[in-house]
Each structure stands twice: as structure tokens, then as C-alpha cells.
Coordinates of C-alpha atoms and ligand atoms in Angstrom, one line a residue:
M100 CA -16.0 26.6 -16.1
D101 CA -19.3 28.7 -14.9
D102 CA -19.1 32.0 -14.0
S103 CA -21.4 33.9 -11.7
P104 CA -22.9 36.9 -12.6
L105 CA -24.8 37.3 -9.3
V106 CA -21.1 38.2 -7.7
T107 CA -20.8 41.3 -9.8
K108 CA -24.6 42.2 -10.4
T109 CA -25.1 43.3 -6.5
I110 CA -24.8 47.3 -6.0
S111 CA -23.0 48.4 -3.2
F112 CA -24.6 47.2 0.1
R113 CA -25.3 51.0 1.1
Q114 CA -27.2 51.9 -2.0
L115 CA -29.7 48.9 -1.6
R116 CA -33.3 50.1 -0.8
A117 CA -33.5 48.4 2.3
F118 CA -30.3 49.7 3.8
H119 CA -32.1 52.7 4.0
L120 CA -35.4 51.7 5.4
L121 CA -33.0 49.9 7.8
K122 CA -31.1 52.9 9.0
G123 CA -34.2 54.8 9.6
L124 CA -35.9 51.7 11.6
A125 CA -32.2 52.0 13.5
A126 CA -32.6 55.5 15.0
N127 CA -35.4 53.7 17.3
P128 CA -34.7 50.2 17.7
Y129 CA -37.2 47.7 19.7
N130 CA -36.9 48.8 23.4
L131 CA -36.8 45.5 25.3
T132 CA -36.5 46.9 28.9
V133 CA -39.8 48.3 28.5
E134 CA -42.2 46.4 30.8
G135 CA -44.4 44.2 28.8
N136 CA -42.0 44.3 25.6
L137 CA -40.5 41.2 26.2
S138 CA -44.1 39.3 26.7
P139 CA -44.3 35.3 26.2
E140 CA -45.9 35.8 23.0
R141 CA -43.1 37.9 21.3
I142 CA -41.1 34.8 22.6
Q143 CA -43.4 32.6 20.7
K144 CA -43.8 34.6 17.5
Y145 CA -39.9 35.2 17.3
S146 CA -38.9 31.5 17.5
C147 CA -38.5 29.3 14.7
Q148 CA -37.3 25.3 14.1
A149 CA -35.4 24.0 11.1
G150 CA -34.3 20.6 11.0
E151 CA -32.6 20.0 14.6
L152 CA -32.5 23.7 15.5
K153 CA -34.8 26.0 17.3
L154 CA -33.8 29.7 16.7
L155 CA -35.2 32.0 19.8
Y156 CA -34.8 35.4 18.9
A157 CA -37.2 37.4 20.8
T158 CA -34.5 39.3 22.9
E159 CA -32.9 40.8 19.5
R160 CA -34.1 44.2 19.3
V161 CA -36.1 43.7 16.2
T162 CA -39.8 44.4 15.1
D163 CA -42.1 42.8 12.5
D164 CA -40.8 46.0 10.3
V165 CA -37.3 45.4 11.0
L166 CA -37.7 41.8 10.0
K167 CA -39.2 42.8 6.8
A168 CA -36.8 45.2 5.9
L169 CA -34.0 42.2 6.6
K170 CA -35.7 40.3 4.4
E171 CA -35.9 42.8 1.5
L172 CA -32.0 43.4 2.2
A173 CA -31.5 40.0 1.8
H174 CA -33.8 39.9 -1.2
E175 CA -32.1 42.8 -3.3
A176 CA -28.4 41.5 -2.5
H177 CA -29.6 38.2 -4.0
A178 CA -28.1 36.4 -0.8
L179 CA -30.5 33.5 -1.6
E180 CA -29.4 33.1 -5.5
K181 CA -25.8 33.2 -4.1
M182 CA -26.1 30.5 -2.3
G183 CA -27.5 28.5 -4.9
A184 CA -25.0 29.2 -7.0
M185 CA -22.1 28.3 -4.6
Q186 CA -23.9 25.0 -3.9
R187 CA -23.9 24.1 -7.8
G188 CA -20.5 25.0 -7.7
E189 CA -20.4 28.5 -9.9
V190 CA -17.0 30.4 -9.3
I191 CA -17.9 32.8 -6.8
N192 CA -14.0 32.8 -4.6
K193 CA -12.9 35.6 -6.7
I194 CA -12.2 39.3 -7.2
E195 CA -12.9 40.8 -10.6
G196 CA -10.5 42.5 -12.5
Y197 CA -7.5 41.3 -10.2
P198 CA -5.7 37.9 -9.8
S199 CA -7.4 36.2 -7.7
E200 CA -8.0 32.3 -6.4
E201 CA -10.8 32.0 -8.7
R202 CA -12.4 29.0 -7.4
T203 CA -15.6 27.1 -6.9
V204 CA -16.7 26.8 -3.2
L205 CA -17.9 23.4 -2.8
H206 CA -17.4 22.2 1.1
T207 CA -21.5 21.4 0.5
A208 CA -20.3 18.7 -2.1
M209 CA -18.4 16.8 0.8
R210 CA -21.9 15.9 2.5
D211 CA -24.0 16.1 -0.7
L212 CA -23.7 12.3 -0.8
F213 CA -27.6 11.9 0.0
Q214 CA -28.9 13.2 -3.6
N215 CA -29.6 16.6 -3.6
P216 CA -31.3 17.8 -6.6
N217 CA -29.7 21.6 -6.6
T218 CA -26.5 19.7 -7.5
G219 CA -25.1 21.7 -10.9
K220 CA -22.1 19.9 -13.1
Q221 CA -19.1 21.2 -10.7
A222 CA -20.9 20.1 -7.8
S223 CA -21.7 16.6 -9.3
H224 CA -18.4 16.1 -9.8
A225 CA -17.1 17.3 -6.4
R226 CA -19.9 14.6 -4.9
Q227 CA -18.2 12.3 -7.0
Q228 CA -14.6 12.7 -5.5
A229 CA -16.3 13.2 -2.2
K230 CA -17.6 9.4 -2.4
K231 CA -14.9 8.0 -3.8
E232 CA -12.6 9.2 -0.6
C233 CA -15.5 8.4 1.5
D234 CA -15.5 4.6 0.3
K235 CA -11.7 4.5 0.6
L236 CA -12.2 5.8 4.2
S237 CA -14.2 3.1 5.1
R238 CA -12.7 0.5 3.2
F239 CA -9.5 1.5 5.3
F240 CA -10.9 1.8 8.4
E241 CA -12.6 -1.6 8.0
K242 CA -8.9 -3.1 7.7
I243 CA -7.6 -1.1 10.7
D244 CA -10.5 -2.0 12.9
K245 CA -10.0 -5.4 12.3
K246 CA -6.3 -5.4 12.9
N247 CA -7.1 -3.7 16.2
T248 CA -3.5 -2.5 16.7
F249 CA -4.2 1.3 16.9
T250 CA -5.2 2.6 20.3
D251 CA -4.1 6.4 19.5
L252 CA -4.4 8.9 16.8
I253 CA -2.6 12.2 16.4
Q254 CA -3.3 15.0 13.9
I255 CA -1.1 17.2 12.8
G256 CA -2.3 20.3 11.2
I257 CA -3.1 24.0 11.9
G258 CA -5.7 26.8 11.2
G259 CA -8.7 25.1 9.3
S260 CA -6.7 21.6 9.5
D261 CA -6.9 21.9 13.0
L262 CA -9.5 24.3 14.2
G263 CA -12.9 22.4 13.1
P264 CA -11.8 18.9 13.5
R265 CA -10.8 19.5 16.9
A266 CA -13.7 21.4 17.7
L267 CA -16.0 18.6 16.6
Y268 CA -14.0 15.8 18.5
M269 CA -14.3 17.4 21.4
A270 CA -17.8 18.6 21.0
L271 CA -18.3 14.2 20.3
K272 CA -16.2 12.6 22.9
A273 CA -19.0 11.1 24.2
Y274 CA -19.4 8.8 21.3
Q275 CA -15.9 7.9 21.0
K276 CA -15.0 4.4 21.0
P277 CA -13.7 3.4 24.3
T278 CA -10.4 2.0 23.4
R279 CA -9.4 5.3 21.0
G280 CA -7.7 8.4 22.2
V281 CA -7.1 11.5 20.0
H282 CA -4.5 14.1 20.4
F283 CA -3.6 17.5 18.4
I284 CA -0.3 18.8 17.3
S285 CA -0.9 22.3 15.6
N286 CA 1.5 24.8 17.0
V287 CA 5.1 25.2 15.9
D288 CA 6.0 25.7 19.6
P289 CA 7.9 22.5 20.2
D290 CA 6.1 21.9 23.4
D291 CA 2.8 21.7 21.5
A292 CA 4.2 18.1 20.3
A293 CA 6.7 17.3 23.2
Q294 CA 3.2 17.2 25.5
V295 CA 1.4 14.8 23.0
L296 CA 4.5 12.3 22.4
R297 CA 4.7 11.5 26.3
A298 CA 1.3 10.5 26.5
I299 CA 1.4 8.0 23.7
N300 CA 2.8 4.8 22.4
P301 CA 4.6 5.2 19.2
K302 CA 3.8 1.5 18.9
T303 CA 0.1 1.7 18.8
T304 CA -0.2 5.1 17.4
L305 CA -1.4 6.4 13.8
V306 CA -0.7 10.1 12.7
V307 CA -2.5 11.9 10.1
V308 CA -0.7 14.6 9.0
V309 CA -3.3 17.4 7.7
S310 CA -2.5 20.2 4.8
K311 CA -4.3 20.9 1.8
S312 CA -1.3 22.6 0.4
G313 CA 1.5 20.2 1.7
T314 CA 3.6 23.3 2.5
T315 CA 2.6 24.4 5.5
L316 CA 5.4 25.4 8.0
E317 CA 4.1 24.4 11.4
T318 CA 2.7 21.1 9.8
L319 CA 6.0 19.8 7.7
T320 CA 8.0 20.8 11.1
N321 CA 5.5 19.1 13.5
E322 CA 5.3 16.2 11.0
E323 CA 9.4 15.8 11.1
L324 CA 9.6 15.9 14.7
V325 CA 7.3 13.2 15.0
R326 CA 8.5 11.0 12.4
S327 CA 12.0 11.3 14.2
Y328 CA 10.4 10.7 17.4
F329 CA 9.0 7.3 15.9
K330 CA 12.2 6.4 14.5
K331 CA 14.0 6.6 17.6
Q332 CA 11.2 4.4 19.5
G333 CA 12.1 2.0 16.9
C334 CA 8.8 2.6 14.4
I335 CA 8.6 2.6 10.9
P336 CA 6.9 5.7 10.2
E337 CA 5.6 4.7 7.0
E338 CA 3.6 1.9 9.0
H339 CA 1.7 4.8 10.8
F340 CA 1.7 8.3 9.1
I341 CA -1.3 9.0 6.9
S342 CA -1.7 11.9 4.8
V343 CA -4.8 14.1 4.1
T344 CA -3.4 16.3 1.2
G345 CA -4.2 18.2 -2.1
E346 CA -3.8 15.5 -4.9
K347 CA 0.0 16.1 -6.4
S348 CA 0.9 18.4 -3.3
P349 CA 4.3 17.8 -1.9
M350 CA 2.7 15.3 0.4
D351 CA 0.7 13.2 -1.9
N352 CA 3.8 10.5 -1.7
P353 CA 2.6 6.6 -1.4
K354 CA 6.3 6.0 -0.3
R355 CA 6.0 7.9 2.8
Y356 CA 2.3 7.3 4.1
L357 CA 0.4 4.4 4.9
E358 CA -2.7 5.9 3.1
S359 CA -3.3 9.2 1.7
F360 CA -6.4 10.9 1.4
Y361 CA -7.5 13.6 -0.9
I362 CA -8.9 17.3 -0.3
W363 CA -9.5 20.0 -3.7
D364 CA -9.1 23.2 -3.8
Y365 CA -12.7 23.9 -4.0
V366 CA -13.0 23.2 -0.2
G367 CA -11.4 25.9 1.7
G368 CA -9.1 25.4 4.8
R369 CA -12.3 26.5 7.3
Y370 CA -15.0 24.9 5.6
S371 CA -13.2 21.5 5.6
V372 CA -14.1 19.6 8.7
T373 CA -16.9 17.6 6.6
S374 CA -14.0 16.4 4.1
M375 CA -11.4 14.2 4.5
V376 CA -9.8 16.8 6.6
G377 CA -11.8 16.0 9.9
A378 CA -13.0 12.8 8.6
V379 CA -9.8 10.4 9.4
M380 CA -9.8 11.5 12.9
L381 CA -13.3 11.3 13.6
T382 CA -13.9 8.1 11.8
F383 CA -11.0 6.9 13.9
A384 CA -12.7 8.4 17.1
L385 CA -16.3 7.7 16.6
G386 CA -16.6 5.0 13.6
F387 CA -17.9 5.8 10.1
D388 CA -21.5 5.5 11.4
H389 CA -21.0 8.5 13.3
F390 CA -19.2 10.3 11.2
M391 CA -21.8 9.8 8.4
N392 CA -24.3 11.0 10.7
I393 CA -22.3 14.4 10.7
L394 CA -22.1 15.1 7.2
K395 CA -26.0 14.0 7.3
G396 CA -26.8 16.5 9.8
A397 CA -25.0 19.0 7.6
H398 CA -26.3 18.2 4.5
E399 CA -30.2 19.2 6.3
M400 CA -28.5 22.1 6.9
D401 CA -27.1 22.8 3.5
L402 CA -30.9 22.0 2.2
I403 CA -32.5 24.5 4.6
A404 CA -30.0 27.2 3.6
L405 CA -31.4 27.0 0.2
N406 CA -35.3 27.4 1.2
P407 CA -36.7 30.7 -0.1
D408 CA -39.1 30.9 2.8
F409 CA -36.9 33.6 5.0
H410 CA -38.6 32.8 8.3
Q411 CA -37.5 28.9 7.8
N412 CA -34.1 29.6 6.5
L413 CA -32.4 29.7 9.8
P414 CA -28.8 30.7 8.6
L415 CA -30.4 33.1 6.5
L416 CA -32.3 34.9 9.1
A417 CA -29.5 34.6 11.7
A418 CA -27.2 36.1 9.1
M419 CA -29.6 39.2 9.1
L420 CA -30.1 39.6 12.4
G421 CA -26.1 39.9 12.8
I422 CA -26.0 42.5 10.0
W423 CA -28.7 44.4 11.8
N424 CA -26.6 44.2 15.0
R425 CA -23.3 45.0 13.0
N426 CA -24.5 47.6 10.6
F427 CA -27.3 49.7 11.7
L428 CA -26.8 49.1 15.8
H429 CA -23.2 49.1 15.5
H430 CA -22.1 47.0 17.5
P431 CA -18.2 45.5 16.7
T432 CA -18.2 42.3 18.7
V433 CA -20.2 39.0 18.5
A434 CA -20.0 36.5 21.8
V435 CA -20.9 33.2 21.0
L436 CA -21.4 31.3 24.2
P437 CA -22.5 27.5 24.3
Y438 CA -24.1 26.1 27.3
S439 CA -22.3 23.0 26.8
Q440 CA -18.8 21.8 27.9
A441 CA -18.5 19.7 24.7
L442 CA -18.1 22.7 22.8
I443 CA -15.0 24.7 24.4
R444 CA -13.2 24.8 21.3
F445 CA -16.6 25.5 19.0
P446 CA -16.3 29.3 19.7
A447 CA -12.7 29.1 18.1
H448 CA -13.5 27.3 15.3
L449 CA -16.2 30.1 14.7
Q450 CA -13.8 33.1 15.1
Q451 CA -11.5 31.3 12.2
C452 CA -14.5 30.8 10.1
N453 CA -16.0 34.0 10.8
M454 CA -13.1 36.3 10.8
E455 CA -10.9 35.0 8.1
S456 CA -14.2 35.2 6.0
N457 CA -15.6 37.6 6.7
G458 CA -12.7 40.3 7.6
K459 CA -12.2 42.0 4.5
R460 CA -12.1 45.8 3.5
I461 CA -12.6 45.2 -0.1
D462 CA -15.8 44.2 -2.3
H463 CA -15.9 41.7 -5.0
K464 CA -14.7 44.2 -7.4
G465 CA -11.6 45.2 -5.2
I466 CA -13.1 48.4 -4.4
P467 CA -13.2 49.5 -0.5
V468 CA -16.2 49.1 1.5
D469 CA -18.0 52.1 2.9
F470 CA -19.7 50.1 6.0
D471 CA -18.4 47.6 8.4
T472 CA -18.0 44.0 7.6
G473 CA -17.4 40.9 9.9
P474 CA -17.6 41.5 13.4
I475 CA -15.1 40.2 15.9
I476 CA -16.1 36.7 17.1
W477 CA -15.3 35.2 20.7
G478 CA -16.6 33.1 23.2
E479 CA -16.6 30.6 25.8
P480 CA -19.0 28.1 27.7
G481 CA -21.3 29.1 29.8
T482 CA -21.7 28.8 33.1
N483 CA -18.3 29.5 33.4
G484 CA -18.0 32.9 31.4
Q485 CA -20.8 34.0 33.9
H486 CA -18.1 34.0 36.7
S487 CA -15.9 36.1 34.5
F488 CA -16.4 38.3 31.8
Y489 CA -20.4 38.4 31.6
Q490 CA -19.4 41.5 34.0
L491 CA -18.8 43.9 31.1
L492 CA -21.1 41.9 28.9
H493 CA -24.1 43.0 31.2
Q494 CA -22.8 46.4 32.9
G495 CA -19.6 47.4 30.5
T496 CA -19.7 50.5 28.3
H497 CA -20.0 47.9 25.0
V498 CA -22.8 46.5 24.1
V499 CA -21.7 42.9 22.8
P500 CA -24.4 40.7 20.8
I501 CA -24.6 37.2 22.2
E502 CA -25.0 34.1 20.3
F503 CA -26.2 31.3 22.9
I504 CA -26.3 27.8 22.1
G505 CA -27.9 25.2 24.6
F506 CA -29.4 21.7 24.6
K507 CA -32.4 20.3 26.0
M508 CA -30.5 17.0 27.2
S509 CA -27.2 16.0 27.9
Q510 CA -24.8 13.9 26.3
Y511 CA -24.0 11.5 28.9
E512 CA -27.2 12.0 30.7
E513 CA -25.1 11.0 34.2
D514 CA -27.2 13.5 36.1
I515 CA -28.2 14.2 39.3
T516 CA -31.7 15.9 40.9
I517 CA -30.6 18.3 43.8
E518 CA -33.4 20.5 45.3
G519 CA -35.6 19.5 42.4
T520 CA -33.6 19.8 39.2
S521 CA -30.9 18.0 37.7
S522 CA -27.5 19.7 36.8
Q523 CA -28.9 20.0 32.8
E524 CA -31.8 21.8 34.2
K525 CA -30.0 24.4 36.4
L526 CA -27.8 24.9 32.9
L527 CA -30.6 25.8 30.6
S528 CA -32.4 27.9 33.7
N529 CA -29.0 29.8 33.8
L530 CA -28.9 30.1 29.9
F531 CA -32.6 31.4 29.8
A532 CA -32.0 34.0 33.2
Q533 CA -28.6 35.3 31.1
S534 CA -30.9 35.6 28.0
L535 CA -33.6 37.6 29.9
A536 CA -31.3 39.3 31.7
F537 CA -29.3 40.9 28.9
A538 CA -32.6 41.8 27.1
K539 CA -34.5 43.5 30.0
G540 CA -31.8 44.7 32.2
Q541 CA -32.7 46.1 35.7
K542 CA -33.6 49.4 37.1
N543 CA -32.3 50.2 40.6
A544 CA -31.8 53.5 43.0
N545 CA -28.5 52.5 43.2
P546 CA -26.4 52.9 40.1
N547 CA -24.1 50.0 40.5
K548 CA -26.9 47.6 40.4
V549 CA -28.2 49.5 37.5
F550 CA -28.6 46.5 34.5
P551 CA -29.3 49.0 31.3
G552 CA -30.4 45.9 29.7
N553 CA -31.0 45.8 25.5
R554 CA -28.1 43.8 25.2
P555 CA -29.5 41.8 21.7
N556 CA -29.3 38.1 22.2
H557 CA -30.6 35.3 20.5
I558 CA -30.6 31.2 21.7
L559 CA -30.0 28.4 19.3
L560 CA -31.7 25.6 21.3
A561 CA -31.5 21.7 20.3
Q562 CA -32.5 18.3 21.7
R563 CA -29.2 16.9 22.5
L564 CA -25.3 17.3 20.9
D565 CA -25.2 14.0 19.0
P566 CA -23.4 13.6 15.3
F567 CA -26.3 14.9 13.2
T568 CA -26.9 17.9 15.2
M569 CA -23.2 18.8 15.5
G570 CA -23.1 18.6 11.5
S571 CA -26.1 20.9 11.4
L572 CA -25.0 23.1 13.8
L573 CA -21.4 23.6 12.1
A574 CA -23.2 24.0 8.7
Y575 CA -25.6 26.4 10.3
Y576 CA -22.7 28.6 11.2
E577 CA -20.7 28.2 7.8
H578 CA -23.8 29.4 6.0
K579 CA -24.7 32.1 8.1
I580 CA -21.1 33.6 7.6
A581 CA -21.3 33.0 4.0
F582 CA -24.9 34.8 4.1
Q583 CA -23.3 37.7 5.4
G584 CA -20.6 37.8 3.0
F585 CA -23.2 37.4 0.2
V586 CA -25.1 40.4 1.5
W587 CA -21.6 42.6 1.7
N588 CA -20.8 41.4 -1.5
I589 CA -17.1 40.7 -0.3
N590 CA -15.5 37.4 -1.1
S591 CA -16.1 35.3 2.0
F592 CA -13.5 32.4 0.5
D593 CA -10.2 33.9 0.0
Q594 CA -7.5 34.9 3.2
E595 CA -5.0 37.0 1.6
G596 CA -4.9 39.1 5.0
V597 CA -2.5 36.0 6.5
Q598 CA -0.1 35.9 3.8
L599 CA 2.0 38.8 4.8
G600 CA 3.2 37.7 8.5
K601 CA 4.0 34.4 6.3
V602 CA 6.2 35.9 4.1
L603 CA 8.2 37.9 6.4
A604 CA 8.2 34.8 9.2
K605 CA 10.4 33.2 6.2
K606 CA 12.6 35.9 5.5
I607 CA 13.5 36.1 9.2
T608 CA 13.9 32.5 9.8
A609 CA 16.5 32.6 6.9
Q610 CA 18.1 35.7 8.8
F611 CA 18.0 33.5 11.9
E612 CA 19.8 30.6 10.4
A613 CA 22.6 33.1 8.9
K614 CA 22.7 35.2 12.3
K615 CA 23.5 31.4 14.1
Q616 CA 26.0 30.7 11.2
G617 CA 27.8 34.1 12.3
K618 CA 26.9 35.1 8.4
R619 CA 25.2 38.1 7.3
G620 CA 21.6 37.2 5.7
E621 CA 19.5 39.5 3.3
K622 CA 19.7 42.9 4.3
F623 CA 16.6 43.3 6.5
A624 CA 17.4 46.0 9.4
E625 CA 14.3 45.5 11.6
A626 CA 14.6 41.8 11.5
E627 CA 18.0 42.1 12.4
A628 CA 17.1 44.6 15.1
F629 CA 14.5 42.3 16.7
L630 CA 17.1 39.4 16.4
D631 CA 19.3 41.5 18.3
Q632 CA 17.1 41.5 21.4
L633 CA 17.5 37.7 21.7
Ligands
G6Q832 C1 -8.4 28.3 6.5 C2 -7.0 28.7 6.1 C3 -5.9 28.1 6.7 C4 -5.5 27.1 6.1 C5 -3.9 26.6 7.2 C6 -3.6 25.5 6.9 O1 -9.2 28.5 5.6 O2 -6.6 28.4 4.7 O3 -6.4 28.3 8.2 O4 -6.1 25.9 6.8 O5 -3.1 27.6 6.8 O6 -3.7 25.3 5.8 P1 -2.9 23.7 4.9 O7 -4.2 22.7 5.3 O8 -2.8 24.0 3.8 O9 -1.4 23.3 5.7

């Protein structure tokens, strides 16, 4: 198998020449509050378009010198070469010298159905596998659509098998087939399933159970719960249940499912929306052509992420702006604020994608890092947030860098003009107003009316949130996250930090069972003490 020397070639982030340059520059960051500093020329100059997305970053605290040094930092850290290595299929998911996943990272191959010249041997193989599944999917839905018996679909899955697919479904509901409904069950809280089961007719419902490992407690429990409900309602589960899982996983069992689709270990859960993990549900809801457009949009951004021109490589540029805010201006969180109701669950997806990828404290050699890594990500759609937590963002003691997302046109175009502007124009005016207010602030003799400004932010702008643009937006963030990991030389593709809780939960569940049967479980005093509180 290929191996990537690039992963270990990088010297520590803090030893890079540009790191020291940037540290010096950060002593006196650009002051956006000075009259004239946020000029129209600056807004014009600090903007760049690639594919469907435009990045407006004049409201970040950067100068030409800072951008030059950030570009140098990315270069010294081999960010671009690592992106190339990832997309070619080199083994980059690993920690040198310790047992680790030792995997290639090939979510890009899932949408590389359109001939990427960068493709290496591993990526080519992954692309063949992706193509095969896509063909199977298209054939499967030809049959389903012809019969037209299913009106609803329930997706059962959690984490990466839920957040991304759900965020995209909600984002693209405007494109949904009118006769189809989609529901999600993720939490092992039985109320999650109960609510969904009340809303559907099992006779006309497909259930797609998504679990790469085929062993996730929540998903298997929910599958059994839904199966038993279907049986009680007189349905044969094998005629309704589909699985999306790893080949040869416990869920790869044709006796139990109407159809099974595959996902491979080179596609991480949080990077799996464009694989069969999102594909089955999105094709049911939107149709195969719209799903293909999502892939095309993502693929376009995959190619942009390989562009050596720093100012045209949108995810790289955004990643470096994030590193400036995180490591040099020392801001611990980032708010993602989409001015689009359809993106209501997108911040939750990015929260997982970002924090599970870059919430790491060791580098690729297992050595603890001596700098900050991934920030805390959170967010809500504007304008709703304006009437709640924006108070802290404007006047609180923490500075929170902001990533706005906006669209020129609405999805439904069912709009109305009141006092000269449409709702969409009001929405955009609010977005621009906030960006300026955060950057410029406001002086006032009354201290309560002072806005300190210099709150770094940028805007990601596109024409309309359609399937192609959604694909691009998804891939833009995936690559931004990967680039930051590359520069920090951490492994963005494993998730060891979620294991400990899972192991303990398993032990406590066994203890719970023993206690219910009046037996003593394995000695686990702290768990006993908690259970005694019930
Ligand atoms: C994502 C994580 C995690 C995973 C879930 C579900 O990158 O690995 O969120 O997606 O734990 O796992 P399964 O798909 O194996 O059920």
C-alpha cells in the first residue's frame, strides 16, 4: 500500500519560519475600527470566487503581510501536497509508531465519478467501488419509483451516519419530491423513535439502517425497535429494510434486508454524506439527478482544493484565516451563522466534522502538541440568532470569530416586497449589517452603547442553495478542516476520543442488567453509586 512521507516530514507547527513571522504580526493586528480602514477598496480586494462560492474576508483582521505569511505557513507545512496525497489515496490516517487506523482517506473518490486527473491507484479503486454502488442505487430506485409504493423513508443512524445526511436533507427540502417524506431516528432515547413511528404508515415506509461498523449500540437498538413495530403492524421487515454498511459487517446480511449498499473504511463517518450513507435517503427524497448534482458540486470543490494558487484555493485560504484567528489571535471558538433557514442543521454537522477531526492533542508521531488545535464550533441560522446570543458576540468579553453563509436568491422564491425590499433582500441586508457591525464597532459616550468591534468575520456567498452548491459548500468545509489538520500535523481522520465513554457505557449497561435481575455485576463501585441514585 502507498505510504505518505509527507505526514511525518513536517516539523512542528511552532518551528515553522512563518509561525514566527505571524507571531510578530499578531502583536499588532489590523484595526478594523479605524475610520477608513474597512474601505470599499478593501472589500473589493479581499474577496475571491472559486466555483459557486465567493469568500468575502475584508472583515478579517488581516493585511497583505499576514496573508503572505499565512501562504508561506501553508507552504512550509506542505498543506497542498498533503491534500494531493489524501485525494490520491495515500495512507494518512495514522499515528507513527503506535497502533492506529492506518487507512487511506478517500471520501473525495465518492464523488470522483467525473474523471479526476489527480487520481492515484488507491483512489481509482475507490472510484470504481463508488461507481458500482451508484449504479446499484440508480437501478434500485428505478424499481422503487416504478412501483411507487413508498411514500416515506426513515433513516436510522447516529453521528456521521446521521448528522451530515440530515443537514443536507434539510438544506435541500425545497427540491424534495412532493409525494415523499423523510424521517430520522438517531438517539437511543426511545422517544426519538416513538415520535417518528407515530408520523408514518409502516406499509408505505422504507427504512434505511446506516452503520458503517454494523455494531453501533444506538443504531442496532433503534433498528430492533422499529422492526418490532413493523412486525406488530403486520409488515414483513425484509420487504422494507435496507442497510448501508461495511462489506462483511454484521449488517451485511441479505436475508434481513431488501437491499444492502456498501461503505468502506477509507470513508470516515463524518465525511460520508456523499457516499451511500447519504445517497440512499437523498435519492429517495430528491431523485437520482439531484443527488448526482450534489456529487458534482462536491467534486468541483475537491479540484479547487488542489489549486496551487493560494488566493483561488478557497478552502485553503479559509483554513489559514482560521489558523490566524486560532493560533495567533487566540480565539477559542468559531460561530457558523448561515443566513438561510434551510441550513439549520448544517452547523451541527460542521460541529462534528470539525471537532471530531481536529479536537486532537497529539501530532502524527504521538507527541503532545504545544499549540492550540481545533476550535469549538457552534452556530444557528441568522437572523434568529440576532435576537439571542449576538449580544455576547457584539459586547461580551470573549471575541468569537464568525463565518457567515448567505445566498443571493431564496430557494422557493415565494417572496414579497414590503417597503421596497423583498424578505430575501432584508435577510441579506441583515447579514451585511452584522458583518460590518462586528468589524467596525461603534464609539459612544455611553459605555453601554459602545461596540468594541474588531470581531473577525467573513462571508461565504453563493447564488442559491441548490444541490450543486450544497455539494460545494459541504466539500469546502471538509477541505478547510483537513487543511487545518495538515498544517497542525495532527490526524484529522480518527476519533479515539469517543471510545472511552462507549466502553464505560457498555460496562454500566451490563451492571444495570445485573442489578435489575437482583444479581451483582462485575465490581464497578462508581457505576453502582450512580445506579443507586435512580
Ligand atoms: C464519525 C464517527 C462517528 C460514527 C458513528 C456511527 O466520523 O466515526 O460519528 O459515524 O459512531 O458509526 P457507525 O456508522 O459505524 O454506526
